[in-house]
């Protein structure tokens, strides 16, 4: 692999980042250390990686298991002993609601000799779709759609989701007590905070009903009347808060992060070094509006080019998009189109951005590639790149140019991967 072929190098780096987070690889050392219980082992899980994590448990845990995991439609795997359900993401549906209810039932009534293995990954917030009493699925769907369009960061969105749920925000662990609970999490959130990954079903929740209502107000979201009533009842103490740090429900519960965005960035960075490039890792927790992050990254790339550096600029995290138009495209394509505009055809600069789960937003692509000729090729096709960015229609440009990266579901999820090759 050589920087003389930037497009191939970028794709290889993206693939390396995904491979580093494969459940078959990252779960093995943790399962090897796990002591079997005297009683039953029940496996539950939710997220885009839930099926592949369950498959790894079946292959690597040589003891009897039963249980149920839920993943996104199209992200399933063949399982022998653990039941698999597929449901909707990012807006929950009835299948997710039913699966979450069954998962909650599966961990109830267990004793101290039993073991619960919880497999948690990004996407679990939408897939564990059991509403709190008094809140309907339709209410949750409405709030979810509004949050997704608001530009709110994932941590803020998940504070709201926890307080509308019967299972998230530590409630799954509370239901499993007094059984021993070991959660394995693949992180898709900035900072690898387990209370944010899939809205933290197995860990204490430091946030409050007041926090949730404040987030809705901050982003101008008017919730359904029943949601507003529910949050205000929680603030008044009429509804129990989510379990907090120090709650005895967590006395026998542990959570271990088995794959992180940083490990995937480092795996990709090593590939770039082998290709003879310097590597600048900006961090694995970058947030903010996709187009604003792109402008900053373009500035860094142009500086490196001016200095004659042969380098790769790598970053992870989760940007956001405040949707104002009616076009198609996820946050990675939006980032790339804004990056191309900021680079303005500068020679010697190529870039990739994609979601490691294989799905950029709700489209069929993981991400896309930017070349020095992206803008000129688009204009020859009678496309207006700036107008497409203004209309949140980045998918159209990259699809037309055949610059999309399509992997299909990767069955893991360590958030977004971005890399810029500067090869002057």
Short mmCIF file of C-alpha atoms in Angstrom, two decimals:
data_model
loop_
_atom_site.label_atom_id
_atom_site.label_comp_id
_atom_site.label_asym_id
_atom_site.label_seq_id
_atom_site.Cartn_x
_atom_site.Cartn_y
_atom_site.Cartn_z
CA UNK A 1 0.00 0.00 0.00
CA UNK A 2 1.43 3.40 -1.00
CA UNK A 3 0.50 7.05 -0.68
CA UNK A 4 1.07 7.21 -4.45
CA UNK A 5 -2.45 5.73 -4.68
CA UNK A 6 -4.32 7.89 -2.13
CA UNK A 7 -7.75 6.51 -2.94
CA UNK A 8 -6.66 2.91 -2.34
CA UNK A 9 -4.81 3.90 0.83
CA UNK A 10 -7.86 5.68 2.24
CA UNK A 11 -10.13 2.71 1.57
CA UNK A 12 -7.62 0.33 3.14
CA UNK A 13 -7.42 2.54 6.23
CA UNK A 14 -11.21 2.59 6.53
CA UNK A 15 -11.33 -1.20 6.26
CA UNK A 16 -8.57 -1.52 8.90
CA UNK A 17 -10.52 0.67 11.31
CA UNK A 18 -13.57 -1.58 10.94
CA UNK A 19 -11.55 -4.80 11.28
CA UNK A 20 -10.02 -3.62 14.56
CA UNK A 21 -13.51 -3.47 16.08
CA UNK A 22 -14.73 -6.85 14.86
CA UNK A 23 -16.48 -8.64 17.76
CA UNK A 24 -14.88 -11.95 16.84
CA UNK A 25 -11.51 -10.33 17.56
CA UNK A 26 -12.17 -7.86 20.36
CA UNK A 27 -14.40 -10.04 22.58
CA UNK A 28 -12.12 -13.06 22.76
CA UNK A 29 -9.69 -11.90 25.48
CA UNK A 30 -12.55 -10.77 27.71
CA UNK A 31 -14.57 -13.96 27.37
CA UNK A 32 -11.44 -16.01 28.09
CA UNK A 33 -11.20 -14.37 31.52
CA UNK A 34 -14.91 -14.68 32.41
CA UNK A 35 -15.69 -17.25 35.09
CA UNK A 36 -18.79 -19.40 34.47
CA UNK A 37 -21.59 -19.21 37.05
CA UNK A 38 -22.96 -21.97 39.25
CA UNK A 39 -26.37 -21.25 37.80
CA UNK A 40 -27.65 -20.06 34.42
CA UNK A 41 -26.01 -17.81 31.84
CA UNK A 42 -28.45 -15.46 30.12
CA UNK A 43 -27.22 -13.39 27.17
CA UNK A 44 -29.04 -10.19 26.24
CA UNK A 45 -27.97 -7.36 24.00
CA UNK A 46 -28.88 -4.47 21.75
CA UNK A 47 -27.13 -2.51 19.04
CA UNK A 48 -25.80 -2.70 15.52
CA UNK A 49 -23.11 -5.12 16.70
CA UNK A 50 -25.43 -7.23 18.87
CA UNK A 51 -25.75 -10.15 16.46
CA UNK A 52 -22.04 -10.45 15.72
CA UNK A 53 -21.24 -10.10 19.44
CA UNK A 54 -23.72 -12.88 20.22
CA UNK A 55 -22.14 -15.01 17.51
CA UNK A 56 -18.74 -14.48 19.15
CA UNK A 57 -20.17 -15.54 22.52
CA UNK A 58 -21.60 -18.72 21.00
CA UNK A 59 -18.24 -19.52 19.39
CA UNK A 60 -15.97 -18.58 22.29
CA UNK A 61 -17.98 -19.28 25.49
CA UNK A 62 -17.97 -23.08 26.01
CA UNK A 63 -20.82 -23.14 28.52
CA UNK A 64 -24.62 -23.37 28.17
CA UNK A 65 -26.32 -20.08 27.28
CA UNK A 66 -29.74 -18.79 26.35
CA UNK A 67 -31.06 -15.34 25.71
CA UNK A 68 -32.12 -12.70 23.22
CA UNK A 69 -30.43 -9.86 21.35
CA UNK A 70 -31.90 -7.18 19.09
CA UNK A 71 -30.16 -5.53 16.17
CA UNK A 72 -31.02 -3.30 13.25
CA UNK A 73 -32.82 -4.73 10.22
CA UNK A 74 -30.26 -6.29 7.91
CA UNK A 75 -27.55 -6.55 10.60
CA UNK A 76 -28.34 -10.10 11.72
CA UNK A 77 -26.12 -13.18 11.89
CA UNK A 78 -26.86 -16.90 12.11
CA UNK A 79 -27.17 -17.86 15.79
CA UNK A 80 -27.71 -21.30 17.33
CA UNK A 81 -28.51 -20.77 21.02
CA UNK A 82 -29.28 -17.07 21.37
CA UNK A 83 -32.43 -15.72 19.78
CA UNK A 84 -32.09 -12.80 17.38
CA UNK A 85 -34.67 -10.11 16.67
CA UNK A 86 -34.29 -7.33 14.10
CA UNK A 87 -35.92 -3.93 14.58
CA UNK A 88 -35.84 -0.37 13.28
CA UNK A 89 -33.10 2.21 13.70
CA UNK A 90 -32.74 5.19 14.16
CA UNK A 91 -36.46 5.67 14.76
CA UNK A 92 -37.80 2.79 16.93
CA UNK A 93 -40.66 0.52 15.93
CA UNK A 94 -42.99 -2.07 17.47
CA UNK A 95 -40.48 -4.89 16.92
CA UNK A 96 -37.92 -3.03 19.03
CA UNK A 97 -40.51 -2.35 21.71
CA UNK A 98 -41.46 -6.03 21.91
CA UNK A 99 -37.82 -7.18 21.96
CA UNK A 100 -36.92 -4.74 24.73
CA UNK A 101 -39.83 -5.99 26.81
CA UNK A 102 -38.70 -9.59 26.36
CA UNK A 103 -35.10 -8.69 27.25
CA UNK A 104 -36.29 -7.07 30.45
CA UNK A 105 -38.33 -10.18 31.30
CA UNK A 106 -35.36 -12.46 30.53
CA UNK A 107 -33.21 -10.94 33.29
CA UNK A 108 -35.92 -10.70 35.95
CA UNK A 109 -36.20 -13.36 38.63
CA UNK A 110 -32.56 -14.44 38.44
CA UNK A 111 -30.54 -15.24 41.56
CA UNK A 112 -27.00 -14.53 42.79
CA UNK A 113 -25.70 -17.77 41.23
CA UNK A 114 -26.80 -16.67 37.74
CA UNK A 115 -24.86 -14.63 35.18
CA UNK A 116 -26.17 -12.06 32.72
CA UNK A 117 -23.89 -11.24 29.77
CA UNK A 118 -25.07 -7.95 28.24
CA UNK A 119 -23.80 -7.11 24.75
CA UNK A 120 -24.07 -3.37 24.18
CA UNK A 121 -23.24 -1.33 21.09
CA UNK A 122 -24.24 1.81 19.27
CA UNK A 123 -27.80 1.84 18.02
CA UNK A 124 -29.08 0.22 21.20
CA UNK A 125 -30.93 3.38 22.21
CA UNK A 126 -33.40 3.03 19.35
CA UNK A 127 -33.51 -0.77 19.46
CA UNK A 128 -34.29 -1.01 23.20
CA UNK A 129 -37.56 0.75 22.53
CA UNK A 130 -39.65 -0.05 25.61
CA UNK A 131 -41.30 3.22 26.66
CA UNK A 132 -41.72 4.23 30.28
CA UNK A 133 -45.28 3.77 31.63
CA UNK A 134 -47.53 6.50 30.29
CA UNK A 135 -45.36 7.15 27.22
CA UNK A 136 -46.40 5.57 23.92
CA UNK A 137 -44.18 4.28 21.15
CA UNK A 138 -45.58 7.00 18.92
CA UNK A 139 -44.48 9.60 21.48
CA UNK A 140 -40.95 8.19 21.48
CA UNK A 141 -40.87 8.13 17.69
CA UNK A 142 -41.87 11.79 17.51
CA UNK A 143 -39.22 12.87 20.01
CA UNK A 144 -36.59 10.72 18.29
CA UNK A 145 -37.27 12.26 14.89
CA UNK A 146 -37.05 15.75 16.34
CA UNK A 147 -33.79 15.01 18.14
CA UNK A 148 -32.24 13.56 14.98
CA UNK A 149 -33.01 16.76 13.06
CA UNK A 150 -32.01 19.13 15.84
CA UNK A 151 -28.23 18.93 15.68
CA UNK A 152 -28.03 17.81 19.32
CA UNK A 153 -24.94 15.72 20.20
CA UNK A 154 -25.43 12.05 20.99
CA UNK A 155 -24.91 12.51 24.73
CA UNK A 156 -27.73 15.03 24.93
CA UNK A 157 -30.06 12.91 22.82
CA UNK A 158 -29.46 9.92 25.05
CA UNK A 159 -30.27 11.85 28.23
CA UNK A 160 -33.75 12.38 26.82
CA UNK A 161 -34.05 8.78 25.65
CA UNK A 162 -33.12 7.42 29.09
CA UNK A 163 -35.90 9.35 30.77
CA UNK A 164 -38.54 8.07 28.37
CA UNK A 165 -37.47 4.43 28.74
CA UNK A 166 -38.29 1.46 30.95
CA UNK A 167 -34.95 -0.26 30.26
CA UNK A 168 -32.22 2.31 29.50
CA UNK A 169 -30.36 4.49 31.99
CA UNK A 170 -29.37 1.57 34.27
CA UNK A 171 -32.82 0.02 34.47
CA UNK A 172 -31.70 -3.23 32.79
CA UNK A 173 -29.08 -3.77 35.52
CA UNK A 174 -31.63 -2.98 38.20
CA UNK A 175 -33.97 -5.60 36.76
CA UNK A 176 -31.17 -8.22 36.67
CA UNK A 177 -30.12 -7.80 40.32
CA UNK A 178 -29.09 -9.77 42.34
CA UNK A 179 -27.61 -11.79 39.46
CA UNK A 180 -24.03 -11.06 38.44
CA UNK A 181 -24.08 -8.87 35.33
CA UNK A 182 -21.12 -8.43 33.00
CA UNK A 183 -21.65 -5.98 30.16
CA UNK A 184 -19.36 -5.85 27.14
CA UNK A 185 -19.65 -2.61 25.20
CA UNK A 186 -18.38 -1.50 21.81
CA UNK A 187 -18.06 2.26 22.10
CA UNK A 188 -19.47 4.56 19.45
CA UNK A 189 -19.49 7.72 21.58
CA UNK A 190 -16.96 10.48 22.25
CA UNK A 191 -15.09 9.72 25.45
CA UNK A 192 -16.25 6.06 25.57
CA UNK A 193 -18.68 6.90 28.39
CA UNK A 194 -20.67 3.71 29.09
CA UNK A 195 -23.59 5.78 30.36
CA UNK A 196 -23.98 7.17 26.83
CA UNK A 197 -23.34 4.00 24.78
CA UNK A 198 -26.85 2.76 23.86
CA UNK A 199 -28.11 5.09 26.63
CA UNK A 200 -26.35 3.06 29.34
CA UNK A 201 -28.81 0.25 30.16
CA UNK A 202 -26.36 -1.46 32.56
CA UNK A 203 -24.65 1.48 34.28
CA UNK A 204 -25.67 4.28 36.68
CA UNK A 205 -27.20 7.38 35.11
CA UNK A 206 -25.91 10.74 36.39
CA UNK A 207 -28.53 12.75 34.46
CA UNK A 208 -32.02 13.77 35.55
CA UNK A 209 -35.54 14.43 34.31
CA UNK A 210 -34.73 18.14 34.58
CA UNK A 211 -31.73 17.65 32.31
CA UNK A 212 -33.90 15.89 29.74
CA UNK A 213 -36.48 18.66 29.69
CA UNK A 214 -33.74 21.28 29.50
CA UNK A 215 -32.28 19.61 26.40
CA UNK A 216 -35.65 19.63 24.63
CA UNK A 217 -36.03 23.32 25.43
CA UNK A 218 -32.45 24.14 24.35
CA UNK A 219 -33.00 22.63 20.90
CA UNK A 220 -36.47 24.05 20.43
CA UNK A 221 -38.25 20.69 20.51
CA UNK A 222 -41.90 20.70 21.54
CA UNK A 223 -42.61 17.16 22.79
CA UNK A 224 -46.02 15.47 22.80
CA UNK A 225 -48.13 16.42 25.79
CA UNK A 226 -47.70 13.02 27.41
CA UNK A 227 -43.91 13.30 27.19
CA UNK A 228 -43.94 16.75 28.76
CA UNK A 229 -46.24 15.48 31.51
CA UNK A 230 -43.95 12.49 32.13
CA UNK A 231 -40.81 14.61 32.44
CA UNK A 232 -42.47 17.11 34.75
CA UNK A 233 -43.82 14.28 36.93
CA UNK A 234 -40.27 12.95 37.20
CA UNK A 235 -38.99 16.38 38.20
CA UNK A 236 -41.66 16.55 40.88
CA UNK A 237 -40.64 13.17 42.28
CA UNK A 238 -43.86 11.43 41.27
CA UNK A 239 -41.87 9.04 39.03
CA UNK A 240 -38.70 7.30 40.16
CA UNK A 241 -35.47 8.63 38.71
CA UNK A 242 -33.08 6.41 36.79
CA UNK A 243 -30.70 4.49 39.13
CA UNK A 244 -27.80 6.70 40.22
CA UNK A 245 -24.15 6.01 41.14
CA UNK A 246 -24.01 4.15 44.44
CA UNK A 247 -27.34 2.40 43.90
CA UNK A 248 -27.15 -1.19 45.28
CA UNK A 249 -28.58 -2.41 41.97
CA UNK A 250 -25.04 -2.13 40.57
CA UNK A 251 -23.31 -4.04 43.38
CA UNK A 252 -22.76 -7.07 41.13
CA UNK A 253 -22.66 -5.30 37.75
CA UNK A 254 -19.54 -4.48 35.74
CA UNK A 255 -19.06 -2.98 32.29
CA UNK A 256 -16.00 -3.44 30.09
CA UNK A 257 -15.29 -1.54 26.87
CA UNK A 258 -14.04 -4.10 24.35
CA UNK A 259 -13.57 -1.86 21.29
CA UNK A 260 -13.09 1.89 21.03
CA UNK A 261 -12.83 4.50 18.28
CA UNK A 262 -9.23 5.27 19.29
CA UNK A 263 -8.09 1.67 18.77
CA UNK A 264 -9.58 1.75 15.29
CA UNK A 265 -7.90 5.07 14.51
CA UNK A 266 -4.58 3.63 15.64
CA UNK A 267 -5.02 0.54 13.45
CA UNK A 268 -5.64 2.75 10.42
CA UNK A 269 -2.77 5.06 11.37
CA UNK A 270 -0.33 2.14 11.43
CA UNK A 271 -1.31 1.32 7.85
CA UNK A 272 -0.58 4.92 6.82
CA UNK A 273 2.83 4.83 8.51
CA UNK A 274 3.67 1.65 6.63
CA UNK A 275 2.83 3.57 3.44
CA UNK A 276 5.48 6.15 4.33
CA UNK A 277 3.23 8.89 5.70
CA UNK A 278 3.43 10.92 8.86
CA UNK A 279 0.20 10.64 10.85
CA UNK A 280 -1.61 13.33 12.80
CA UNK A 281 -4.39 11.90 14.99
CA UNK A 282 -6.66 14.80 15.90
CA UNK A 283 -8.67 12.74 18.37
CA UNK A 284 -11.47 10.20 18.59
CA UNK A 285 -14.09 12.45 20.18
CA UNK A 286 -14.60 15.30 17.70
CA UNK A 287 -18.10 16.75 17.76
CA UNK A 288 -19.80 19.77 16.21
CA UNK A 289 -21.55 20.66 12.99
CA UNK A 290 -20.16 18.51 10.18
CA UNK A 291 -19.58 21.43 7.84
CA UNK A 292 -17.78 23.46 10.51
CA UNK A 293 -15.50 20.55 11.44
CA UNK A 294 -14.76 20.13 7.73
CA UNK A 295 -13.63 23.73 7.39
CA UNK A 296 -11.15 23.32 10.25
CA UNK A 297 -9.81 20.07 8.82
CA UNK A 298 -9.42 21.68 5.38
CA UNK A 299 -7.34 24.44 6.99
CA UNK A 300 -5.05 21.85 8.58
CA UNK A 301 -4.68 19.95 5.31
CA UNK A 302 -3.81 23.11 3.36
CA UNK A 303 -1.23 24.03 5.99
CA UNK A 304 0.36 20.59 5.69
CA UNK A 305 0.41 20.89 1.90
CA UNK A 306 2.03 24.31 2.05
CA UNK A 307 4.71 22.89 4.33
CA UNK A 308 5.40 20.09 1.85
CA UNK A 309 4.43 17.38 4.31
CA UNK A 310 3.46 13.88 3.19
CA UNK A 311 0.95 13.02 5.87
CA UNK A 312 -2.42 11.65 6.83
CA UNK A 313 -4.75 13.54 9.15
CA UNK A 314 -6.98 11.09 11.04
CA UNK A 315 -9.95 11.77 13.31
CA UNK A 316 -12.99 10.12 14.84
CA UNK A 317 -16.04 11.08 16.85
CA UNK A 318 -19.55 12.00 15.81
CA UNK A 319 -20.40 15.23 14.06
CA UNK A 320 -23.95 16.49 13.78
CA UNK A 321 -26.11 17.95 11.04
CA UNK A 322 -28.80 20.52 11.63
CA UNK A 323 -31.22 19.56 8.87
CA UNK A 324 -32.61 22.54 6.98
CA UNK A 325 -33.08 21.08 3.51
CA UNK A 326 -34.94 18.11 2.08
CA UNK A 327 -32.02 16.32 0.47
CA UNK A 328 -30.34 12.99 1.23
CA UNK A 329 -27.07 12.30 2.97
CA UNK A 330 -25.62 11.51 6.37
CA UNK A 331 -23.16 13.47 8.45
CA UNK A 332 -20.10 11.95 6.74
CA UNK A 333 -21.15 12.93 3.25
CA UNK A 334 -22.09 16.37 4.54
CA UNK A 335 -18.62 16.67 6.09
CA UNK A 336 -16.95 15.59 2.84
CA UNK A 337 -18.90 17.98 0.63
CA UNK A 338 -18.09 20.88 2.97
CA UNK A 339 -14.45 19.74 2.98
CA UNK A 340 -14.31 19.67 -0.81
CA UNK A 341 -15.73 23.19 -0.98
CA UNK A 342 -13.19 24.46 1.57
CA UNK A 343 -10.29 22.79 -0.28
CA UNK A 344 -11.55 24.24 -3.57
CA UNK A 345 -9.79 21.69 -5.78
CA UNK A 346 -6.38 21.90 -4.08
CA UNK A 347 -4.05 19.38 -5.71
CA UNK A 348 -2.59 16.52 -3.71
CA UNK A 349 -5.36 16.28 -1.07
CA UNK A 350 -7.73 13.32 -0.85
CA UNK A 351 -10.14 12.35 1.94
CA UNK A 352 -12.47 9.67 3.22
CA UNK A 353 -15.20 9.78 5.84
CA UNK A 354 -17.55 7.01 6.82
CA UNK A 355 -19.52 5.44 9.61
CA UNK A 356 -17.91 2.21 10.77
CA UNK A 357 -21.32 0.54 11.03
CA UNK A 358 -21.64 0.77 7.24
CA UNK A 359 -24.57 3.18 7.28
CA UNK A 360 -24.13 6.95 6.94
CA UNK A 361 -27.32 8.28 8.50
CA UNK A 362 -30.16 6.38 6.88
CA UNK A 363 -28.63 5.84 3.44
CA UNK A 364 -27.14 2.71 1.86
CA UNK A 365 -23.54 3.92 1.96
CA UNK A 366 -20.97 3.98 4.73
CA UNK A 367 -19.44 7.21 3.48
CA UNK A 368 -17.58 8.55 0.47
CA UNK A 369 -14.26 9.71 -1.00
CA UNK A 370 -13.15 13.23 -1.94
CA UNK A 371 -10.50 13.78 -4.63
CA UNK A 372 -8.89 16.98 -5.92
CA UNK A 373 -11.32 16.80 -8.85
CA UNK A 374 -14.57 16.38 -6.92
CA UNK A 375 -15.85 19.91 -7.51
CA UNK A 376 -14.81 20.12 -11.17
CA UNK A 377 -16.34 16.74 -11.96
CA UNK A 378 -19.56 17.69 -10.18
CA UNK A 379 -19.87 20.94 -12.11
CA UNK A 380 -19.31 19.13 -15.41
CA UNK A 381 -22.33 17.03 -14.42
CA UNK A 382 -24.32 20.25 -13.95
CA UNK A 383 -24.33 19.88 -10.15
CA UNK A 384 -23.98 22.90 -7.87
CA UNK A 385 -21.94 21.69 -4.85
CA UNK A 386 -22.79 24.68 -2.65
CA UNK A 387 -26.51 24.41 -3.38
CA UNK A 388 -26.40 20.69 -2.59
CA UNK A 389 -24.68 21.40 0.73
CA UNK A 390 -27.25 24.08 1.57
CA UNK A 391 -30.03 21.58 0.88
CA UNK A 392 -28.41 18.74 2.88
CA UNK A 393 -28.21 16.81 -0.40
CA UNK A 394 -24.62 15.57 -0.29
CA UNK A 395 -25.55 11.96 -1.18
CA UNK A 396 -26.67 13.08 -4.63
CA UNK A 397 -23.26 14.49 -5.50
CA UNK A 398 -21.20 11.50 -4.37
CA UNK A 399 -23.64 9.02 -5.89
CA UNK A 400 -23.51 10.82 -9.24
CA UNK A 401 -19.69 10.82 -9.23
CA UNK A 402 -19.46 7.17 -8.10
CA UNK A 403 -17.51 8.29 -5.02
CA UNK A 404 -19.67 6.49 -2.45
CA UNK A 405 -18.22 3.77 -0.21
CA UNK A 406 -20.72 0.94 0.14
CA UNK A 407 -19.79 -1.82 2.59
CA UNK A 408 -23.18 -3.06 3.69
CA UNK A 409 -23.71 -3.63 7.43
CA UNK A 410 -20.34 -4.20 9.11
CA UNK A 411 -21.97 -5.51 12.31
CA UNK A 412 -19.78 -3.36 14.51
CA UNK A 413 -19.84 0.33 15.37
CA UNK A 414 -17.05 2.56 16.67
CA UNK A 415 -18.46 5.75 15.25
CA UNK A 416 -17.16 7.80 12.35
CA UNK A 417 -13.75 7.48 10.72
CA UNK A 418 -12.18 10.35 8.80
CA UNK A 419 -8.81 10.57 7.07
CA UNK A 420 -7.20 13.16 4.80
CA UNK A 421 -4.16 12.22 2.73
CA UNK A 422 -1.84 15.11 1.88
CA UNK A 423 0.53 13.93 -0.87
CA UNK A 424 2.15 17.03 -2.41
#
